[in-house]
Amino acid sequence: MGDALGLSRTFVAVTPVKTSSEEDLGTLEARLQALLARARHEQPTLCFQPEDFVRHLAARMPASKDPCALLEQVHAGELLLTYACAHADTTALALLDTSVFARVGAWFPAEDAERVAELKQRLRHRLLVAEGAPLPRIATYTGRGPLGRWVRAVATRLLADLHAEVPRHVALDALPSDADALVGGDAELSFIRARYQEDFRECLQEALATLSPRERGLLRLHHVDNLSVDSVGLMYQTSRSTAARWIAQAREQLVERTRDALVRRLQLAPAELESLLALIRSQLEVSLHRLLRP
């Protein structure tokens, strides 16, 4: 037979509230069971272990002499949604996308579609990627307020950062010393780099502008933010193999469009063109880091 006060004992073991009164524990147990019922009703497709969710809830409750009153104010379904997202539940991630992230454009109607797409991507990164922490930032949502309002506050700060950014126009001679290492001792590539560096920079920027927001986002996440393919797949709610294919396709699109732009601009012999293409591929990651980083 299970402990009739199991959830309340789990709760008080985590929170600053310490009580041994059976009567108090009984009242708390009833409130916790009611909260779980609300969460299940609001998120019927999510599966979870009640004890684990109660620990998550308790860790986010402030010290209070009356935790029962606080429990009544918790947005139970939204807290359960963020709890499941923090643990990479694919159903929860899809629900978050349709119920919250889909509203970003409506929150900022003055922004164009490209900026909204960029903002959504940064929002996913900010909330769903742990970046060395035990859990991603979405786990800090406490449930004491609507989830949409909490996410909108995060999005507003990210949008301010986007507006404050200045486009970077970096000549290749300003790249760090590892760019020289990429060229290595190849005298031909070094000559082409010195002769066509400004054309290369401008054509690379032109090619970047022709990529879709998703393609630029993939390149930024993988090559600038150094996210693994698995993390990129999680953010885009797709498999590792699909994420890897998308990243490779975005890179190839950028290389080919940079090459096409250079062909239109320069009159090169075939051998020079092939050497220039080798230079594009060798320096792509360094250039992306400078041109795409915030």
PDB file of C-alpha atoms in Angstrom:
ATOM      1  CA  MET A   1       0.000   0.000   0.000  1.00  0.00           C
ATOM      2  CA  GLY A   2       1.349   3.419  -0.926  1.00  0.00           C
ATOM      3  CA  ASP A   3       1.803   6.316   1.446  1.00  0.00           C
ATOM      4  CA  ALA A   4      -1.437   8.323   1.527  1.00  0.00           C
ATOM      5  CA  LEU A   5       0.631  11.430   2.225  1.00  0.00           C
ATOM      6  CA  GLY A   6       3.417  10.591  -0.222  1.00  0.00           C
ATOM      7  CA  LEU A   7       3.154  13.705  -2.391  1.00  0.00           C
ATOM      8  CA  SER A   8       2.996  16.088   0.560  1.00  0.00           C
ATOM      9  CA  ARG A   9       6.027  14.440   2.164  1.00  0.00           C
ATOM     10  CA  THR A  10       7.890  14.758  -1.156  1.00  0.00           C
ATOM     11  CA  PHE A  11       6.887  18.419  -1.340  1.00  0.00           C
ATOM     12  CA  VAL A  12       8.009  19.422   2.161  1.00  0.00           C
ATOM     13  CA  ALA A  13      11.272  17.529   1.727  1.00  0.00           C
ATOM     14  CA  VAL A  14      12.205  19.966  -1.038  1.00  0.00           C
ATOM     15  CA  THR A  15      10.713  23.292   0.073  1.00  0.00           C
ATOM     16  CA  PRO A  16      11.685  25.430   3.077  1.00  0.00           C
ATOM     17  CA  VAL A  17       8.288  24.503   4.575  1.00  0.00           C
ATOM     18  CA  LYS A  18       8.828  21.931   7.327  1.00  0.00           C
ATOM     19  CA  THR A  19       5.827  20.435   9.037  1.00  0.00           C
ATOM     20  CA  SER A  20       5.133  17.099  10.632  1.00  0.00           C
ATOM     21  CA  SER A  21       1.494  17.675  11.463  1.00  0.00           C
ATOM     22  CA  GLU A  22      -0.587  14.926   9.906  1.00  0.00           C
ATOM     23  CA  GLU A  23      -3.460  17.369   9.569  1.00  0.00           C
ATOM     24  CA  ASP A  24      -1.314  19.904   7.706  1.00  0.00           C
ATOM     25  CA  LEU A  25       0.129  17.178   5.510  1.00  0.00           C
ATOM     26  CA  GLY A  26      -3.357  15.928   4.729  1.00  0.00           C
ATOM     27  CA  THR A  27      -4.481  19.372   3.609  1.00  0.00           C
ATOM     28  CA  LEU A  28      -1.323  19.801   1.538  1.00  0.00           C
ATOM     29  CA  GLU A  29      -1.812  16.353  -0.016  1.00  0.00           C
ATOM     30  CA  ALA A  30      -5.316  17.292  -1.123  1.00  0.00           C
ATOM     31  CA  ARG A  31      -4.072  20.524  -2.711  1.00  0.00           C
ATOM     32  CA  LEU A  32      -1.285  18.705  -4.525  1.00  0.00           C
ATOM     33  CA  GLN A  33      -3.668  16.082  -5.834  1.00  0.00           C
ATOM     34  CA  ALA A  34      -5.978  18.848  -7.050  1.00  0.00           C
ATOM     35  CA  LEU A  35      -3.052  20.562  -8.797  1.00  0.00           C
ATOM     36  CA  LEU A  36      -2.070  17.319 -10.510  1.00  0.00           C
ATOM     37  CA  ALA A  37      -5.655  16.859 -11.642  1.00  0.00           C
ATOM     38  CA  ARG A  38      -5.625  20.347 -13.176  1.00  0.00           C
ATOM     39  CA  ALA A  39      -2.319  19.639 -14.898  1.00  0.00           C
ATOM     40  CA  ARG A  40      -3.605  16.367 -16.377  1.00  0.00           C
ATOM     41  CA  HIS A  41      -6.803  18.047 -17.532  1.00  0.00           C
ATOM     42  CA  GLU A  42      -4.947  20.907 -19.227  1.00  0.00           C
ATOM     43  CA  GLN A  43      -2.201  18.700 -20.735  1.00  0.00           C
ATOM     44  CA  PRO A  44      -3.860  15.322 -21.377  1.00  0.00           C
ATOM     45  CA  THR A  45      -1.205  14.185 -23.882  1.00  0.00           C
ATOM     46  CA  LEU A  46       1.751  14.542 -21.516  1.00  0.00           C
ATOM     47  CA  CYS A  47       2.963  11.610 -19.431  1.00  0.00           C
ATOM     48  CA  PHE A  48       4.853  12.200 -16.183  1.00  0.00           C
ATOM     49  CA  GLN A  49       5.674  10.758 -12.791  1.00  0.00           C
ATOM     50  CA  PRO A  50       3.699  12.659 -10.110  1.00  0.00           C
ATOM     51  CA  GLU A  51       6.514  12.522  -7.540  1.00  0.00           C
ATOM     52  CA  ASP A  52       9.063  13.933  -9.981  1.00  0.00           C
ATOM     53  CA  PHE A  53       6.725  16.724 -11.029  1.00  0.00           C
ATOM     54  CA  VAL A  54       5.983  17.583  -7.384  1.00  0.00           C
ATOM     55  CA  ARG A  55       9.727  17.842  -6.711  1.00  0.00           C
ATOM     56  CA  HIS A  56      10.033  20.184  -9.705  1.00  0.00           C
ATOM     57  CA  LEU A  57       7.104  22.243  -8.402  1.00  0.00           C
ATOM     58  CA  ALA A  58       8.404  22.354  -4.843  1.00  0.00           C
ATOM     59  CA  ALA A  59      11.871  23.509  -5.899  1.00  0.00           C
ATOM     60  CA  ARG A  60      10.264  26.564  -7.515  1.00  0.00           C
ATOM     61  CA  MET A  61       8.006  27.555  -4.629  1.00  0.00           C
ATOM     62  CA  PRO A  62       8.967  30.489  -2.388  1.00  0.00           C
ATOM     63  CA  ALA A  63       9.134  30.093   1.366  1.00  0.00           C
ATOM     64  CA  SER A  64       5.629  30.500   2.750  1.00  0.00           C
ATOM     65  CA  LYS A  65       3.699  29.704   5.878  1.00  0.00           C
ATOM     66  CA  ASP A  66       0.732  28.840   3.683  1.00  0.00           C
ATOM     67  CA  PRO A  67       1.935  26.786   0.698  1.00  0.00           C
ATOM     68  CA  CYS A  68      -1.619  25.599   0.061  1.00  0.00           C
ATOM     69  CA  ALA A  69      -2.683  29.109  -0.932  1.00  0.00           C
ATOM     70  CA  LEU A  70       0.261  29.384  -3.316  1.00  0.00           C
ATOM     71  CA  LEU A  71      -0.560  26.055  -4.937  1.00  0.00           C
ATOM     72  CA  GLU A  72      -3.998  27.327  -5.915  1.00  0.00           C
ATOM     73  CA  GLN A  73      -2.350  30.133  -7.899  1.00  0.00           C
ATOM     74  CA  VAL A  74      -0.040  27.891  -9.924  1.00  0.00           C
ATOM     75  CA  HIS A  75      -0.734  27.554 -13.659  1.00  0.00           C
ATOM     76  CA  ALA A  76      -0.537  23.789 -13.362  1.00  0.00           C
ATOM     77  CA  GLY A  77      -0.843  22.823 -17.029  1.00  0.00           C
ATOM     78  CA  GLU A  78       1.734  25.364 -18.175  1.00  0.00           C
ATOM     79  CA  LEU A  79       4.162  24.341 -15.429  1.00  0.00           C
ATOM     80  CA  LEU A  80       3.773  20.716 -16.509  1.00  0.00           C
ATOM     81  CA  LEU A  81       4.404  21.736 -20.123  1.00  0.00           C
ATOM     82  CA  THR A  82       7.656  23.501 -19.258  1.00  0.00           C
ATOM     83  CA  TYR A  83       8.714  20.631 -16.976  1.00  0.00           C
ATOM     84  CA  ALA A  84       8.272  18.191 -19.855  1.00  0.00           C
ATOM     85  CA  CYS A  85      10.056  20.522 -22.304  1.00  0.00           C
ATOM     86  CA  ALA A  86      12.989  20.839 -19.904  1.00  0.00           C
ATOM     87  CA  HIS A  87      13.308  17.052 -20.093  1.00  0.00           C
ATOM     88  CA  ALA A  88      13.156  17.042 -23.919  1.00  0.00           C
ATOM     89  CA  ASP A  89       9.704  15.468 -24.220  1.00  0.00           C
ATOM     90  CA  THR A  90       8.955  15.651 -27.958  1.00  0.00           C
ATOM     91  CA  THR A  91       5.191  15.984 -27.453  1.00  0.00           C
ATOM     92  CA  ALA A  92       5.717  18.883 -25.064  1.00  0.00           C
ATOM     93  CA  LEU A  93       8.174  20.594 -27.409  1.00  0.00           C
ATOM     94  CA  ALA A  94       5.638  20.417 -30.239  1.00  0.00           C
ATOM     95  CA  LEU A  95       2.940  21.848 -27.948  1.00  0.00           C
ATOM     96  CA  LEU A  96       5.237  24.684 -26.885  1.00  0.00           C
ATOM     97  CA  ASP A  97       5.892  25.514 -30.511  1.00  0.00           C
ATOM     98  CA  THR A  98       2.203  25.682 -31.463  1.00  0.00           C
ATOM     99  CA  SER A  99       0.880  27.259 -28.281  1.00  0.00           C
ATOM    100  CA  VAL A 100       3.612  29.779 -27.463  1.00  0.00           C
ATOM    101  CA  PHE A 101       6.314  30.247 -30.097  1.00  0.00           C
ATOM    102  CA  ALA A 102       3.674  30.552 -32.830  1.00  0.00           C
ATOM    103  CA  ARG A 103       2.486  33.759 -31.137  1.00  0.00           C
ATOM    104  CA  VAL A 104       5.795  35.622 -31.453  1.00  0.00           C
ATOM    105  CA  GLY A 105       4.778  37.365 -34.685  1.00  0.00           C
ATOM    106  CA  ALA A 106       1.533  38.610 -33.089  1.00  0.00           C
ATOM    107  CA  TRP A 107       3.473  39.961 -30.102  1.00  0.00           C
ATOM    108  CA  PHE A 108       5.634  42.126 -32.369  1.00  0.00           C
ATOM    109  CA  PRO A 109       3.480  43.054 -35.401  1.00  0.00           C
ATOM    110  CA  ALA A 110       5.852  45.819 -36.533  1.00  0.00           C
ATOM    111  CA  GLU A 111       8.656  43.318 -37.219  1.00  0.00           C
ATOM    112  CA  ASP A 112       9.099  41.755 -40.660  1.00  0.00           C
ATOM    113  CA  ALA A 113       8.880  38.003 -41.229  1.00  0.00           C
ATOM    114  CA  GLU A 114      12.641  37.517 -41.393  1.00  0.00           C
ATOM    115  CA  ARG A 115      13.273  39.216 -38.059  1.00  0.00           C
ATOM    116  CA  VAL A 116      10.420  37.260 -36.449  1.00  0.00           C
ATOM    117  CA  ALA A 117      11.933  34.011 -37.734  1.00  0.00           C
ATOM    118  CA  GLU A 118      15.326  35.011 -36.325  1.00  0.00           C
ATOM    119  CA  LEU A 119      13.729  35.976 -33.009  1.00  0.00           C
ATOM    120  CA  LYS A 120      11.931  32.632 -32.754  1.00  0.00           C
ATOM    121  CA  GLN A 121      15.169  30.785 -33.340  1.00  0.00           C
ATOM    122  CA  ARG A 122      17.019  32.752 -30.689  1.00  0.00           C
ATOM    123  CA  LEU A 123      14.100  32.248 -28.316  1.00  0.00           C
ATOM    124  CA  ARG A 124      14.253  28.484 -28.798  1.00  0.00           C
ATOM    125  CA  HIS A 125      17.986  28.599 -28.191  1.00  0.00           C
ATOM    126  CA  ARG A 126      17.645  30.714 -25.056  1.00  0.00           C
ATOM    127  CA  LEU A 127      14.907  28.571 -23.507  1.00  0.00           C
ATOM    128  CA  LEU A 128      15.595  25.032 -24.710  1.00  0.00           C
ATOM    129  CA  VAL A 129      19.390  24.631 -24.828  1.00  0.00           C
ATOM    130  CA  ALA A 130      20.996  23.865 -21.465  1.00  0.00           C
ATOM    131  CA  GLU A 131      24.450  25.289 -22.361  1.00  0.00           C
ATOM    132  CA  GLY A 132      26.266  23.381 -19.624  1.00  0.00           C
ATOM    133  CA  ALA A 133      23.530  23.717 -16.988  1.00  0.00           C
ATOM    134  CA  PRO A 134      21.663  20.648 -15.689  1.00  0.00           C
ATOM    135  CA  LEU A 135      18.434  21.873 -17.294  1.00  0.00           C
ATOM    136  CA  PRO A 136      17.598  24.487 -19.954  1.00  0.00           C
ATOM    137  CA  ARG A 137      16.313  27.889 -18.941  1.00  0.00           C
ATOM    138  CA  ILE A 138      12.677  26.989 -19.510  1.00  0.00           C
ATOM    139  CA  ALA A 139      12.919  24.971 -16.293  1.00  0.00           C
ATOM    140  CA  THR A 140      13.109  28.248 -14.340  1.00  0.00           C
ATOM    141  CA  TYR A 141       9.443  29.029 -15.090  1.00  0.00           C
ATOM    142  CA  THR A 142       7.645  28.832 -11.727  1.00  0.00           C
ATOM    143  CA  GLY A 143       4.032  28.671 -12.840  1.00  0.00           C
ATOM    144  CA  ARG A 144       3.115  31.796 -10.873  1.00  0.00           C
ATOM    145  CA  GLY A 145       1.910  33.715 -13.923  1.00  0.00           C
ATOM    146  CA  PRO A 146       0.898  32.898 -17.507  1.00  0.00           C
ATOM    147  CA  LEU A 147       3.584  31.133 -19.520  1.00  0.00           C
ATOM    148  CA  GLY A 148       2.949  33.341 -22.555  1.00  0.00           C
ATOM    149  CA  ARG A 149       3.658  36.482 -20.544  1.00  0.00           C
ATOM    150  CA  TRP A 150       6.881  34.977 -19.180  1.00  0.00           C
ATOM    151  CA  VAL A 151       8.095  33.916 -22.643  1.00  0.00           C
ATOM    152  CA  ARG A 152       7.118  37.281 -24.120  1.00  0.00           C
ATOM    153  CA  ALA A 153       9.331  39.056 -21.569  1.00  0.00           C
ATOM    154  CA  VAL A 154      12.276  36.889 -22.656  1.00  0.00           C
ATOM    155  CA  ALA A 155      11.465  37.531 -26.319  1.00  0.00           C
ATOM    156  CA  THR A 156      11.290  41.299 -25.738  1.00  0.00           C
ATOM    157  CA  ARG A 157      14.835  41.317 -24.335  1.00  0.00           C
ATOM    158  CA  LEU A 158      16.091  39.219 -27.243  1.00  0.00           C
ATOM    159  CA  LEU A 159      14.412  41.542 -29.738  1.00  0.00           C
ATOM    160  CA  ALA A 160      16.120  44.530 -28.123  1.00  0.00           C
ATOM    161  CA  ASP A 161      19.436  42.720 -28.577  1.00  0.00           C
ATOM    162  CA  LEU A 162      18.597  42.099 -32.246  1.00  0.00           C
ATOM    163  CA  HIS A 163      17.866  45.773 -32.853  1.00  0.00           C
ATOM    164  CA  ALA A 164      21.087  46.777 -31.124  1.00  0.00           C
ATOM    165  CA  GLU A 165      23.239  44.599 -33.323  1.00  0.00           C
ATOM    166  CA  VAL A 166      25.327  46.257 -35.998  1.00  0.00           C
ATOM    167  CA  PRO A 167      25.968  44.254 -39.173  1.00  0.00           C
ATOM    168  CA  ARG A 168      29.538  43.128 -39.259  1.00  0.00           C
ATOM    169  CA  HIS A 169      31.591  43.862 -42.381  1.00  0.00           C
ATOM    170  CA  VAL A 170      34.928  42.240 -41.729  1.00  0.00           C
ATOM    171  CA  ALA A 171      37.612  42.096 -44.374  1.00  0.00           C
ATOM    172  CA  LEU A 172      39.494  38.835 -44.597  1.00  0.00           C
ATOM    173  CA  ASP A 173      42.725  40.510 -43.605  1.00  0.00           C
ATOM    174  CA  ALA A 174      41.060  41.273 -40.261  1.00  0.00           C
ATOM    175  CA  LEU A 175      40.364  37.604 -39.592  1.00  0.00           C
ATOM    176  CA  PRO A 176      42.285  35.964 -36.731  1.00  0.00           C
ATOM    177  CA  SER A 177      45.509  34.088 -37.222  1.00  0.00           C
ATOM    178  CA  ASP A 178      43.743  30.726 -37.559  1.00  0.00           C
ATOM    179  CA  ALA A 179      42.520  31.883 -40.966  1.00  0.00           C
ATOM    180  CA  ASP A 180      46.161  31.825 -42.080  1.00  0.00           C
ATOM    181  CA  ALA A 181      46.449  28.334 -40.631  1.00  0.00           C
ATOM    182  CA  LEU A 182      43.502  27.263 -42.754  1.00  0.00           C
ATOM    183  CA  VAL A 183      45.226  28.501 -45.873  1.00  0.00           C
ATOM    184  CA  GLY A 184      48.415  26.830 -44.649  1.00  0.00           C
ATOM    185  CA  GLY A 185      51.492  26.946 -46.803  1.00  0.00           C
ATOM    186  CA  ASP A 186      49.596  26.947 -50.083  1.00  0.00           C
ATOM    187  CA  ALA A 187      51.168  29.876 -51.925  1.00  0.00           C
ATOM    188  CA  GLU A 188      48.444  29.903 -54.581  1.00  0.00           C
ATOM    189  CA  LEU A 189      45.638  30.200 -52.036  1.00  0.00           C
ATOM    190  CA  SER A 190      47.552  32.882 -50.149  1.00  0.00           C
ATOM    191  CA  PHE A 191      47.947  34.858 -53.378  1.00  0.00           C
ATOM    192  CA  ILE A 192      44.248  34.532 -54.254  1.00  0.00           C
ATOM    193  CA  ARG A 193      43.243  35.523 -50.748  1.00  0.00           C
ATOM    194  CA  ALA A 194      45.389  38.663 -50.898  1.00  0.00           C
ATOM    195  CA  ARG A 195      44.158  39.585 -54.372  1.00  0.00           C
ATOM    196  CA  TYR A 196      40.440  38.863 -53.987  1.00  0.00           C
ATOM    197  CA  GLN A 197      39.772  39.225 -50.252  1.00  0.00           C
ATOM    198  CA  GLU A 198      37.396  42.197 -50.647  1.00  0.00           C
ATOM    199  CA  ASP A 199      35.480  40.452 -53.435  1.00  0.00           C
ATOM    200  CA  PHE A 200      35.303  37.313 -51.305  1.00  0.00           C
ATOM    201  CA  ARG A 201      33.932  39.223 -48.316  1.00  0.00           C
ATOM    202  CA  GLU A 202      31.288  41.017 -50.340  1.00  0.00           C
ATOM    203  CA  CYS A 203      30.221  37.892 -52.237  1.00  0.00           C
ATOM    204  CA  LEU A 204      30.002  35.889 -49.020  1.00  0.00           C
ATOM    205  CA  GLN A 205      27.766  38.549 -47.489  1.00  0.00           C
ATOM    206  CA  GLU A 206      25.666  38.602 -50.632  1.00  0.00           C
ATOM    207  CA  ALA A 207      25.312  34.813 -50.516  1.00  0.00           C
ATOM    208  CA  LEU A 208      24.369  34.861 -46.822  1.00  0.00           C
ATOM    209  CA  ALA A 209      21.583  37.332 -47.578  1.00  0.00           C
ATOM    210  CA  THR A 210      20.059  34.912 -50.092  1.00  0.00           C
ATOM    211  CA  LEU A 211      19.799  32.062 -47.563  1.00  0.00           C
ATOM    212  CA  SER A 212      16.528  31.457 -45.764  1.00  0.00           C
ATOM    213  CA  PRO A 213      16.234  32.431 -42.064  1.00  0.00           C
ATOM    214  CA  ARG A 214      16.306  28.725 -41.205  1.00  0.00           C
ATOM    215  CA  GLU A 215      19.508  28.150 -43.182  1.00  0.00           C
ATOM    216  CA  ARG A 216      21.240  31.118 -41.538  1.00  0.00           C
ATOM    217  CA  GLY A 217      19.951  29.951 -38.166  1.00  0.00           C
ATOM    218  CA  LEU A 218      21.355  26.455 -38.694  1.00  0.00           C
ATOM    219  CA  LEU A 219      24.770  27.823 -39.665  1.00  0.00           C
ATOM    220  CA  ARG A 220      24.832  30.202 -36.698  1.00  0.00           C
ATOM    221  CA  LEU A 221      23.851  27.522 -34.184  1.00  0.00           C
ATOM    222  CA  HIS A 222      26.311  24.920 -35.420  1.00  0.00           C
ATOM    223  CA  HIS A 223      29.298  26.989 -36.553  1.00  0.00           C
ATOM    224  CA  VAL A 224      29.061  30.075 -34.319  1.00  0.00           C
ATOM    225  CA  ASP A 225      27.335  28.868 -31.147  1.00  0.00           C
ATOM    226  CA  ASN A 226      29.105  25.486 -31.476  1.00  0.00           C
ATOM    227  CA  LEU A 227      25.964  23.469 -30.780  1.00  0.00           C
ATOM    228  CA  SER A 228      26.149  19.775 -31.514  1.00  0.00           C
ATOM    229  CA  VAL A 229      24.014  18.271 -34.257  1.00  0.00           C
ATOM    230  CA  ASP A 230      21.942  16.591 -31.542  1.00  0.00           C
ATOM    231  CA  SER A 231      21.207  19.959 -29.888  1.00  0.00           C
ATOM    232  CA  VAL A 232      20.292  21.522 -33.229  1.00  0.00           C
ATOM    233  CA  GLY A 233      17.943  18.613 -33.895  1.00  0.00           C
ATOM    234  CA  LEU A 234      16.302  19.146 -30.520  1.00  0.00           C
ATOM    235  CA  MET A 235      15.738  22.832 -31.215  1.00  0.00           C
ATOM    236  CA  TYR A 236      14.164  22.101 -34.598  1.00  0.00           C
ATOM    237  CA  GLN A 237      12.272  19.065 -33.244  1.00  0.00           C
ATOM    238  CA  THR A 238      13.785  16.727 -35.799  1.00  0.00           C
ATOM    239  CA  SER A 239      16.118  13.753 -35.861  1.00  0.00           C
ATOM    240  CA  ARG A 240      19.893  13.988 -35.652  1.00  0.00           C
ATOM    241  CA  SER A 241      20.293  12.734 -39.225  1.00  0.00           C
ATOM    242  CA  THR A 242      17.845  15.325 -40.574  1.00  0.00           C
ATOM    243  CA  ALA A 243      19.562  18.141 -38.651  1.00  0.00           C
ATOM    244  CA  ALA A 244      22.949  17.024 -40.001  1.00  0.00           C
ATOM    245  CA  ARG A 245      21.577  16.957 -43.544  1.00  0.00           C
ATOM    246  CA  TRP A 246      20.057  20.431 -43.193  1.00  0.00           C
ATOM    247  CA  ILE A 247      23.346  21.885 -41.877  1.00  0.00           C
ATOM    248  CA  ALA A 248      25.319  20.302 -44.708  1.00  0.00           C
ATOM    249  CA  GLN A 249      22.832  21.580 -47.284  1.00  0.00           C
ATOM    250  CA  ALA A 250      22.966  25.104 -45.843  1.00  0.00           C
ATOM    251  CA  ARG A 251      26.772  25.079 -45.992  1.00  0.00           C
ATOM    252  CA  GLU A 252      26.756  23.835 -49.574  1.00  0.00           C
ATOM    253  CA  GLN A 253      24.190  26.448 -50.595  1.00  0.00           C
ATOM    254  CA  LEU A 254      26.387  29.157 -49.095  1.00  0.00           C
ATOM    255  CA  VAL A 255      29.523  27.880 -50.849  1.00  0.00           C
ATOM    256  CA  GLU A 256      27.811  27.562 -54.217  1.00  0.00           C
ATOM    257  CA  ARG A 257      26.113  30.959 -54.015  1.00  0.00           C
ATOM    258  CA  THR A 258      29.376  32.599 -52.981  1.00  0.00           C
ATOM    259  CA  ARG A 259      31.067  30.921 -55.937  1.00  0.00           C
ATOM    260  CA  ASP A 260      28.309  32.062 -58.320  1.00  0.00           C
ATOM    261  CA  ALA A 261      28.618  35.622 -57.048  1.00  0.00           C
ATOM    262  CA  LEU A 262      32.372  35.540 -57.572  1.00  0.00           C
ATOM    263  CA  VAL A 263      31.959  34.163 -61.102  1.00  0.00           C
ATOM    264  CA  ARG A 264      29.625  37.029 -61.955  1.00  0.00           C
ATOM    265  CA  ARG A 265      32.024  39.570 -60.499  1.00  0.00           C
ATOM    266  CA  LEU A 266      35.432  38.276 -61.613  1.00  0.00           C
ATOM    267  CA  GLN A 267      36.938  37.089 -64.860  1.00  0.00           C
ATOM    268  CA  LEU A 268      38.980  34.092 -63.724  1.00  0.00           C
ATOM    269  CA  ALA A 269      40.640  31.231 -65.505  1.00  0.00           C
ATOM    270  CA  PRO A 270      39.220  27.808 -64.583  1.00  0.00           C
ATOM    271  CA  ALA A 271      42.246  26.933 -62.476  1.00  0.00           C
ATOM    272  CA  GLU A 272      41.998  30.186 -60.528  1.00  0.00           C
ATOM    273  CA  LEU A 273      38.285  29.632 -60.005  1.00  0.00           C
ATOM    274  CA  GLU A 274      38.864  26.156 -58.573  1.00  0.00           C
ATOM    275  CA  SER A 275      41.553  27.500 -56.255  1.00  0.00           C
ATOM    276  CA  LEU A 276      39.211  30.259 -55.151  1.00  0.00           C
ATOM    277  CA  LEU A 277      36.497  27.698 -54.435  1.00  0.00           C
ATOM    278  CA  ALA A 278      39.000  25.764 -52.285  1.00  0.00           C
ATOM    279  CA  LEU A 279      39.689  28.989 -50.395  1.00  0.00           C
ATOM    280  CA  ILE A 280      35.966  29.538 -49.822  1.00  0.00           C
ATOM    281  CA  ARG A 281      35.590  26.077 -48.319  1.00  0.00           C
ATOM    282  CA  SER A 282      38.722  26.322 -46.182  1.00  0.00           C
ATOM    283  CA  GLN A 283      37.841  29.690 -44.662  1.00  0.00           C
ATOM    284  CA  LEU A 284      34.075  29.277 -44.438  1.00  0.00           C
ATOM    285  CA  GLU A 285      33.836  28.480 -40.734  1.00  0.00           C
ATOM    286  CA  VAL A 286      36.112  31.342 -39.665  1.00  0.00           C
ATOM    287  CA  SER A 287      34.202  33.762 -41.883  1.00  0.00           C
ATOM    288  CA  LEU A 288      30.839  32.538 -40.606  1.00  0.00           C
ATOM    289  CA  HIS A 289      31.942  33.076 -37.032  1.00  0.00           C
ATOM    290  CA  ARG A 290      32.717  36.714 -37.756  1.00  0.00           C
ATOM    291  CA  LEU A 291      29.744  37.485 -39.995  1.00  0.00           C
ATOM    292  CA  LEU A 292      26.989  35.666 -38.084  1.00  0.00           C
ATOM    293  CA  ARG A 293      27.871  36.097 -34.432  1.00  0.00           C
ATOM    294  CA  PRO A 294      25.690  38.573 -32.478  1.00  0.00           C
TER     295      PRO A 294
END
